[in-house]
GROMACS .gro file of C-alpha atoms in nm:
model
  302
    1UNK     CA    1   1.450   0.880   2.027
    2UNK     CA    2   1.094   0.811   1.804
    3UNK     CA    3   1.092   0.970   1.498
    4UNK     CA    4   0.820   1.124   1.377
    5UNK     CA    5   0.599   0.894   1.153
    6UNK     CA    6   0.442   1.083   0.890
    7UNK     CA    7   0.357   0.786   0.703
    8UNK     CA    8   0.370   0.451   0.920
    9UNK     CA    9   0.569   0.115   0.814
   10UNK     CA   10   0.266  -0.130   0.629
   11UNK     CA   11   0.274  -0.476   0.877
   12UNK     CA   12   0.374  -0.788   0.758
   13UNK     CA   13   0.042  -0.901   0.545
   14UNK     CA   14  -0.136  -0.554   0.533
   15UNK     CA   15  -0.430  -0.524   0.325
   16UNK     CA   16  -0.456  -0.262   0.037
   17UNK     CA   17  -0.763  -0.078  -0.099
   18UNK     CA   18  -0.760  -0.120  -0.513
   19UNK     CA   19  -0.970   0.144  -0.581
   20UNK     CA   20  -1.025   0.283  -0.972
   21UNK     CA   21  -1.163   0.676  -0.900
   22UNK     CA   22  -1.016   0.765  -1.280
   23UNK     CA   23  -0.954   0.585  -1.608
   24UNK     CA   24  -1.093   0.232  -1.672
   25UNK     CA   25  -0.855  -0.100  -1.661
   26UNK     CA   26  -0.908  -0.410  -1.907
   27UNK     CA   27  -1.085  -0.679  -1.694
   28UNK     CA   28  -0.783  -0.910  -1.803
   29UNK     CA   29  -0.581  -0.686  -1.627
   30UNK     CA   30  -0.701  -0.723  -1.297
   31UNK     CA   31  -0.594  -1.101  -1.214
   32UNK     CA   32  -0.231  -0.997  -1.293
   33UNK     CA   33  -0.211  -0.703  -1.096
   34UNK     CA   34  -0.396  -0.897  -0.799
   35UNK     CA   35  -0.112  -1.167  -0.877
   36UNK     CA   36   0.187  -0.880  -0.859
   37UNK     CA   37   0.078  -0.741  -0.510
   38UNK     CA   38   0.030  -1.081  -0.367
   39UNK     CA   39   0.355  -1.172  -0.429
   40UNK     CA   40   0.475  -0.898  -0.271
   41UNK     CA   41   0.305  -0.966   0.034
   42UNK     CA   42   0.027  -0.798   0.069
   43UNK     CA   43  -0.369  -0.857   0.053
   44UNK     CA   44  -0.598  -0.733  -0.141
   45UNK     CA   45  -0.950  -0.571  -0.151
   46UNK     CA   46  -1.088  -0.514  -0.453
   47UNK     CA   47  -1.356  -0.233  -0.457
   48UNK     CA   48  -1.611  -0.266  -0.714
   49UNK     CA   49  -1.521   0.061  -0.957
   50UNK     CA   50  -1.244  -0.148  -1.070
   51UNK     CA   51  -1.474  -0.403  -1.286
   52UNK     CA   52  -1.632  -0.152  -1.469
   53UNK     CA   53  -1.830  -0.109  -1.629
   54UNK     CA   54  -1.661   0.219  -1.803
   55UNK     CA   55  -1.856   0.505  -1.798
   56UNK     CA   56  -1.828   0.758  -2.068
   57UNK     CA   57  -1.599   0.556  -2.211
   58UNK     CA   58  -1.335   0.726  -2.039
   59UNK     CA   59  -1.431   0.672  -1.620
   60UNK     CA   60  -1.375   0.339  -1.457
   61UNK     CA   61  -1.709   0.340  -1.347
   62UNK     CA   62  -1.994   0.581  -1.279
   63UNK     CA   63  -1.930   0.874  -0.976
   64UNK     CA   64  -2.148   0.734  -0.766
   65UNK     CA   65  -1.991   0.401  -0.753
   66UNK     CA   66  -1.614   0.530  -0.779
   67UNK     CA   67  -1.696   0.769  -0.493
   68UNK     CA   68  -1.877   0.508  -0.312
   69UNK     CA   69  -1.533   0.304  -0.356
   70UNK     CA   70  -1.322   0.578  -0.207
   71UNK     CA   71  -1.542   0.607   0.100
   72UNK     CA   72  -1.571   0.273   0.164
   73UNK     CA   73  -1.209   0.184   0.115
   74UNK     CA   74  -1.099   0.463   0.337
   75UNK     CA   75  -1.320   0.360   0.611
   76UNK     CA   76  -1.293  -0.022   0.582
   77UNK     CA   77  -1.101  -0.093   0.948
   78UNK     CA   78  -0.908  -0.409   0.715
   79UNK     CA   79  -0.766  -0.142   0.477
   80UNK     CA   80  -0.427  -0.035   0.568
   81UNK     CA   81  -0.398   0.191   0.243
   82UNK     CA   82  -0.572   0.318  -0.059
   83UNK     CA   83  -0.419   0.215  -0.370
   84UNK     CA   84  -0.510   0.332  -0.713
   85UNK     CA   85  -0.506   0.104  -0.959
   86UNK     CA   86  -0.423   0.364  -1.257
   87UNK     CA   87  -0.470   0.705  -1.368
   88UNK     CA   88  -0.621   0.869  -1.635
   89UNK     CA   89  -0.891   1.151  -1.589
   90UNK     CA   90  -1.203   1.158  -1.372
   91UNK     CA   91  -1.070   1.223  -0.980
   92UNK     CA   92  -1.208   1.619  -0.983
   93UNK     CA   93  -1.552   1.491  -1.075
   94UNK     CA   94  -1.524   1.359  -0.732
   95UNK     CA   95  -1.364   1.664  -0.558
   96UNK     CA   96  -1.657   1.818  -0.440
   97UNK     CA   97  -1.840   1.533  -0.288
   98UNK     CA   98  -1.576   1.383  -0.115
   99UNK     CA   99  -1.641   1.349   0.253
  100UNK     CA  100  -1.370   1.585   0.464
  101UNK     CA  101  -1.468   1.440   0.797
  102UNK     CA  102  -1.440   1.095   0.665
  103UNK     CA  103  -1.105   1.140   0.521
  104UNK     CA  104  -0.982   1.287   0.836
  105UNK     CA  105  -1.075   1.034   1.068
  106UNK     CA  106  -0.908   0.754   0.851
  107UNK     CA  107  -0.583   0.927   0.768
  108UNK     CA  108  -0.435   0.614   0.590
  109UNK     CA  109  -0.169   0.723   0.291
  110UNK     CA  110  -0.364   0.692  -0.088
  111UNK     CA  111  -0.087   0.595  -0.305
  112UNK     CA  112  -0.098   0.712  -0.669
  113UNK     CA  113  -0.075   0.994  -0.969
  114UNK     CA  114  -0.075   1.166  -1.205
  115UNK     CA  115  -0.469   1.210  -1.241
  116UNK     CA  116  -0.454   1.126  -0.859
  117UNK     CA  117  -0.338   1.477  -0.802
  118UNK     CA  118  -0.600   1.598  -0.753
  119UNK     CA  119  -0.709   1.375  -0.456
  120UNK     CA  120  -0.342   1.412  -0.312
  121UNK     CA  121  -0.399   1.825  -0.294
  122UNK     CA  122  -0.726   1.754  -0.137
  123UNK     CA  123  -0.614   1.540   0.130
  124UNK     CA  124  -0.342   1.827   0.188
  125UNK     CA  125  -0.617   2.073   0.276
  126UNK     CA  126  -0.680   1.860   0.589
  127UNK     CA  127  -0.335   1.793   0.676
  128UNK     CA  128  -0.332   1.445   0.507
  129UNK     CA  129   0.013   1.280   0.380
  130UNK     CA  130   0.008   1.035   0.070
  131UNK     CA  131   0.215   0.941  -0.232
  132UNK     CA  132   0.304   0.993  -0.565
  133UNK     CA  133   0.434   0.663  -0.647
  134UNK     CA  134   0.375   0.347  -0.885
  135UNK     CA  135   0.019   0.200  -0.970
  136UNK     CA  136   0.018  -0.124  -1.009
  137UNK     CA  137  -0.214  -0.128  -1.377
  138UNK     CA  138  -0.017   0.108  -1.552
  139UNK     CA  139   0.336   0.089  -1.403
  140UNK     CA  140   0.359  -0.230  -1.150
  141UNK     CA  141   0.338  -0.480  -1.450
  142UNK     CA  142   0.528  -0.304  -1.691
  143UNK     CA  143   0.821  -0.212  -1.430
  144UNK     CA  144   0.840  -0.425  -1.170
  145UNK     CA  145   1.132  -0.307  -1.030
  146UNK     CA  146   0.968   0.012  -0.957
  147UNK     CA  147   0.705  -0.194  -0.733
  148UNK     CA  148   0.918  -0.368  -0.572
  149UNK     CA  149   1.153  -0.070  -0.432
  150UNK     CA  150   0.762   0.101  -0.354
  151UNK     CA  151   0.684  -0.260  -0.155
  152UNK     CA  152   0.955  -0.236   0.007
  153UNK     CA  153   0.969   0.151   0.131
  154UNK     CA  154   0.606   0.043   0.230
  155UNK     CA  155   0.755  -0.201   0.512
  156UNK     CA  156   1.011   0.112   0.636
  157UNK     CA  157   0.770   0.389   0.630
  158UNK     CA  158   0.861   0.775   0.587
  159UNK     CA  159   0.999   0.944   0.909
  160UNK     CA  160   1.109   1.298   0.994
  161UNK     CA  161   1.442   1.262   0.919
  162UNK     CA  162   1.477   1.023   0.653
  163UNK     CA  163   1.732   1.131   0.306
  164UNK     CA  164   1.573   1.046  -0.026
  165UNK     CA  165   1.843   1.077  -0.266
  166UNK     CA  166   1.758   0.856  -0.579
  167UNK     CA  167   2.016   0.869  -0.829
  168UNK     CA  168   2.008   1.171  -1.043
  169UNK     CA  169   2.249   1.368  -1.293
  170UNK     CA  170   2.341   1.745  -1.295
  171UNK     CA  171   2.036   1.876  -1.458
  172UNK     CA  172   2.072   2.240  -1.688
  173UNK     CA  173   1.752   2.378  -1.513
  174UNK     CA  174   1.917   2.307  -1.146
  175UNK     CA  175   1.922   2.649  -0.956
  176UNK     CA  176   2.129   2.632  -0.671
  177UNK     CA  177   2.026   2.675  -0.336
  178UNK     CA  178   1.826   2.509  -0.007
  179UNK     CA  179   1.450   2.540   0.073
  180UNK     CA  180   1.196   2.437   0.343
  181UNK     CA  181   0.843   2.364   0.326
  182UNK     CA  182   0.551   2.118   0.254
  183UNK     CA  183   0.624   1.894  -0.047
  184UNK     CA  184   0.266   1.923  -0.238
  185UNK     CA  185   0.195   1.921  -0.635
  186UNK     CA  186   0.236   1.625  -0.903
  187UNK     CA  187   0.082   1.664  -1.260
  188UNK     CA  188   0.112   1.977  -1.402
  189UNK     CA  189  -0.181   1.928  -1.617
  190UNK     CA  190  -0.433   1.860  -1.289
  191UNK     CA  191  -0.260   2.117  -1.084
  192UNK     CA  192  -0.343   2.372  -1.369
  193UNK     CA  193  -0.700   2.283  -1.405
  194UNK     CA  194  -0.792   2.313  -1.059
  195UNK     CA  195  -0.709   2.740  -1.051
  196UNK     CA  196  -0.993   2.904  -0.944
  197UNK     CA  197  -1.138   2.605  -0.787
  198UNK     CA  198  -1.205   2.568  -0.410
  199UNK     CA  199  -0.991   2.298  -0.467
  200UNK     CA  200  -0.672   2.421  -0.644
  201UNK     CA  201  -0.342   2.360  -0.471
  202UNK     CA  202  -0.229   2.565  -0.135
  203UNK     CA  203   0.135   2.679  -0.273
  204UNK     CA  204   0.213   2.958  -0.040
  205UNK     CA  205   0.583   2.796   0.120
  206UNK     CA  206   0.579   2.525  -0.024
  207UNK     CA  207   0.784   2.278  -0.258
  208UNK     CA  208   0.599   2.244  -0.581
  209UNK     CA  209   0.699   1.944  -0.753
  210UNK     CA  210   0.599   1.971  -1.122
  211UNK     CA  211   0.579   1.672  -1.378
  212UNK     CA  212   0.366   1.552  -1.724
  213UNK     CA  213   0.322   1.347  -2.015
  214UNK     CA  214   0.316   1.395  -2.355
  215UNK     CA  215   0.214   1.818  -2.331
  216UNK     CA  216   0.465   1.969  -2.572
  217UNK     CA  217   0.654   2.248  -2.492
  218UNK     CA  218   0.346   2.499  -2.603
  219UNK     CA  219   0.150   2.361  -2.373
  220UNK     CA  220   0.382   2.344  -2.094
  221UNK     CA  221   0.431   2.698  -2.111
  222UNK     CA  222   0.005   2.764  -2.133
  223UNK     CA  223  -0.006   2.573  -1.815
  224UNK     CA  224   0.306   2.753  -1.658
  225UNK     CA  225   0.084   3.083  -1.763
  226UNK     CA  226  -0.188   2.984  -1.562
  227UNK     CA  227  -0.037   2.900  -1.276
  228UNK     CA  228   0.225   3.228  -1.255
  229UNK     CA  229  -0.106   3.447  -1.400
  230UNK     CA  230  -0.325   3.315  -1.054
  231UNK     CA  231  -0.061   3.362  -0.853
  232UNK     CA  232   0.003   2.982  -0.740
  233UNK     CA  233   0.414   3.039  -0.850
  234UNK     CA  234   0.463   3.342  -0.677
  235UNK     CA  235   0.462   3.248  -0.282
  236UNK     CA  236   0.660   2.862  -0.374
  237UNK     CA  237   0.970   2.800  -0.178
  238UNK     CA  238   1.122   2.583  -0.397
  239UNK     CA  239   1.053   2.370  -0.727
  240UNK     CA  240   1.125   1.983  -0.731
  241UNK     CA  241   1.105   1.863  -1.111
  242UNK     CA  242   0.997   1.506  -1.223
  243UNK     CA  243   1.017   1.360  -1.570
  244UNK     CA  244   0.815   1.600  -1.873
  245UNK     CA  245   0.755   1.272  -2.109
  246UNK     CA  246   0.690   1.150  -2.439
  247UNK     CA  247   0.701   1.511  -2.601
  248UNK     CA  248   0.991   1.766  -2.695
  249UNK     CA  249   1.229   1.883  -2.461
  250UNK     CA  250   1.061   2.162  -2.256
  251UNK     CA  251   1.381   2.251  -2.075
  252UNK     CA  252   1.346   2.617  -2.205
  253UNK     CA  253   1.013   2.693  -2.142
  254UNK     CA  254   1.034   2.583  -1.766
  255UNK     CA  255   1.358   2.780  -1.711
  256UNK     CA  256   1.176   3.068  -1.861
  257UNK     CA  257   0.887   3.057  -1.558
  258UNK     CA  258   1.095   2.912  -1.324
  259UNK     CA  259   1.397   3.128  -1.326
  260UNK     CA  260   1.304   3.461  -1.286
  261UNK     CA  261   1.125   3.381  -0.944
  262UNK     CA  262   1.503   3.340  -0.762
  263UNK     CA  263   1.396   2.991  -0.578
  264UNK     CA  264   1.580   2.684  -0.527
  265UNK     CA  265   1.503   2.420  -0.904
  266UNK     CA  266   1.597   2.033  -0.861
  267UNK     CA  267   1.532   1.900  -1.171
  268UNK     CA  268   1.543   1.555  -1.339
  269UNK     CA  269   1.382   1.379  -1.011
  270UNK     CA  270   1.306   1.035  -1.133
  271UNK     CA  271   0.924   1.030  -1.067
  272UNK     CA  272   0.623   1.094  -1.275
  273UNK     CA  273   0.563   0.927  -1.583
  274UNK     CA  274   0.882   0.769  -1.624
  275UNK     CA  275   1.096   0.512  -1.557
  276UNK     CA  276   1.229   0.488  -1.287
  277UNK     CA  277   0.942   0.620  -1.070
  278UNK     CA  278   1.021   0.659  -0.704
  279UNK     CA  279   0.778   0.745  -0.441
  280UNK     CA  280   0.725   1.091  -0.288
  281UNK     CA  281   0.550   1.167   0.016
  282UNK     CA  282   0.340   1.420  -0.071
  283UNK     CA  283   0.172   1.668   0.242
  284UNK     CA  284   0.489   1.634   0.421
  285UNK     CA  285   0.767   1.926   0.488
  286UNK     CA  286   1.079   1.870   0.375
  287UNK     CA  287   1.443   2.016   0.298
  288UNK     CA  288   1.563   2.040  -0.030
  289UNK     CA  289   1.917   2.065  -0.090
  290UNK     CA  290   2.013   2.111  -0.468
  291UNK     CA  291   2.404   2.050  -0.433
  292UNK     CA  292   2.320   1.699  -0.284
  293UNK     CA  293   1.987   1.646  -0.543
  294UNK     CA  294   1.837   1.547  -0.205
  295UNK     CA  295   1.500   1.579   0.032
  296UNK     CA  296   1.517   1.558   0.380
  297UNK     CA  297   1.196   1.480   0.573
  298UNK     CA  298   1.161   1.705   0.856
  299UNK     CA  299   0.989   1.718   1.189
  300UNK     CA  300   0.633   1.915   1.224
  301UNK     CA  301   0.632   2.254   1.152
  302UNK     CA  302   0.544   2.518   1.393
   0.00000   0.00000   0.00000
């Protein structure tokens, strides 16, 4: 029996989209990480955002070109997927001129995060699966192994069905307990900024998965306000925690939110800014089962 695809194996040889819609690269940069996903396989297209020049100092390029990128690269027929080349800040300049119809009609996965959040929870409004998962600027030349195991899920695809069950130890802030729904979320930071948007994420039974860098545990907690204070908490089914790096243990602050609601917390998922960082298919329902620190990819929901 077929299994539901809800994000297709790559073939042999399949051409990716290096797109920059966020932070600028060093131009040295780009003939190594041209060099790493080559030797994995695959081809490349480089879109022209990803030459600069910065904008701002802090955008890979203006938002007309980096935009311009993201349309082309989704509708370019030799593009199998969109693949940021790093993070950063500058994808919710783009929110609001991003073409929906567009988008639909050339559903292949955009790989990336952190900043890339933002496009990931716009994709979801239409029903679009992608992934939070290694980029190859910031992460694919400093762990290698982590692009590699991406490369190679790549080939296999994500079915209904499938186990992801990286390895993972019993974490304090694990609440027992199994939940359903759509597996949506990704930088704390981005998901914050976007309340009271048009754009801000669509939590209501879903799996919130929840990560960040470098926000100490103050500013976990203002973000964790913002989010409970909107309402965006209140309606999750579940909460799937990545790595909270490079700043003080924020353990107690996220127990403190998290808690109180009663819903299922898997903690210490190794993804987000961390090493290891394994992919998650984002926009895609799922089971999560605490006692076995694992996701289950499920069929459609009705």
């Amino acid at each position: 029996m077929s299994r539901h695809a809800w994000i297709p194996p790559l073939p042999p040889g399949a051409c990716l989209g290096l797109v920059a819609p966020a932070g600028p690269t060093p131009g040295e940069q780009l003939a190594p990480v041209q060099a790493l996903l080559r030797g994995r396989g695959w081809q490349v297209r480089v879109y022209t955002g990803c030459h600069g020049p910065a904008h701002l100092d802090h955008l890979a390029a203006d938002d007309d070109q980096r935009l311009a990128d993201l349309h082309a690269a989704w509708a370019d027929p030799a593009v199998h997927a969109v693949l940021a080349l790093r993070g950063g800040y500058g994808c919710d300049r783009l929110l609001d001129r991003i073409d929906p119809a567009l988008m639909r009609a050339h559903p292949k996965p955009l790989i990336g995060y952190s900043d890339l959040t933002a496009l990931h929870l716009l994709r979801d409004r239409w029903d679009l699966a992608g992934l939070h998962a290694p980029m190859p600027a910031s992460d694919g030349l400093k762990a290698p192994d982590d692009w590699a195991r991406l490369s190679e899920a790549l080939r296999q695809g994500w079915h209904a069905g499938d186990r992801l069950a990286p390895p993972t130890a019993p974490h304090p802030l694990n609440r027992p307990g199994v939940a359903r729904g759509r597996l949506i979320g990704g930088n704390l930071t981005v998901l914050a900024s976007l309340v009271g948007t048009p754009f801000a994420a669509r939590t209501e039974g879903a799996i919130l998965f929840l990560e960040d860098v470098a926000e100490p545990p103050y500013r976990i907690d203002r973000l964790l306000a913002q989010l409970r204070l909107s309402g965006a908490l209140h309606g999750v089914a579940g909460f799937l925690l990545g790595g909270f790096t490079e700043a003080d243990n924020a353990d107690a602050v996220l127990a403190d939110y998290l808690h109180p609601l009663g819903r299922p917390v898997l903690a210490g998922w190794p993804a987000g800014h961390t090493v290891p960082n394994h992919a998650l298919p984002l926009g895609v329902p799922v089971e999560m089962d605490v006692a076995a620190a694992a996701l289950r990819l499920l069929d459609p929901l009705p």
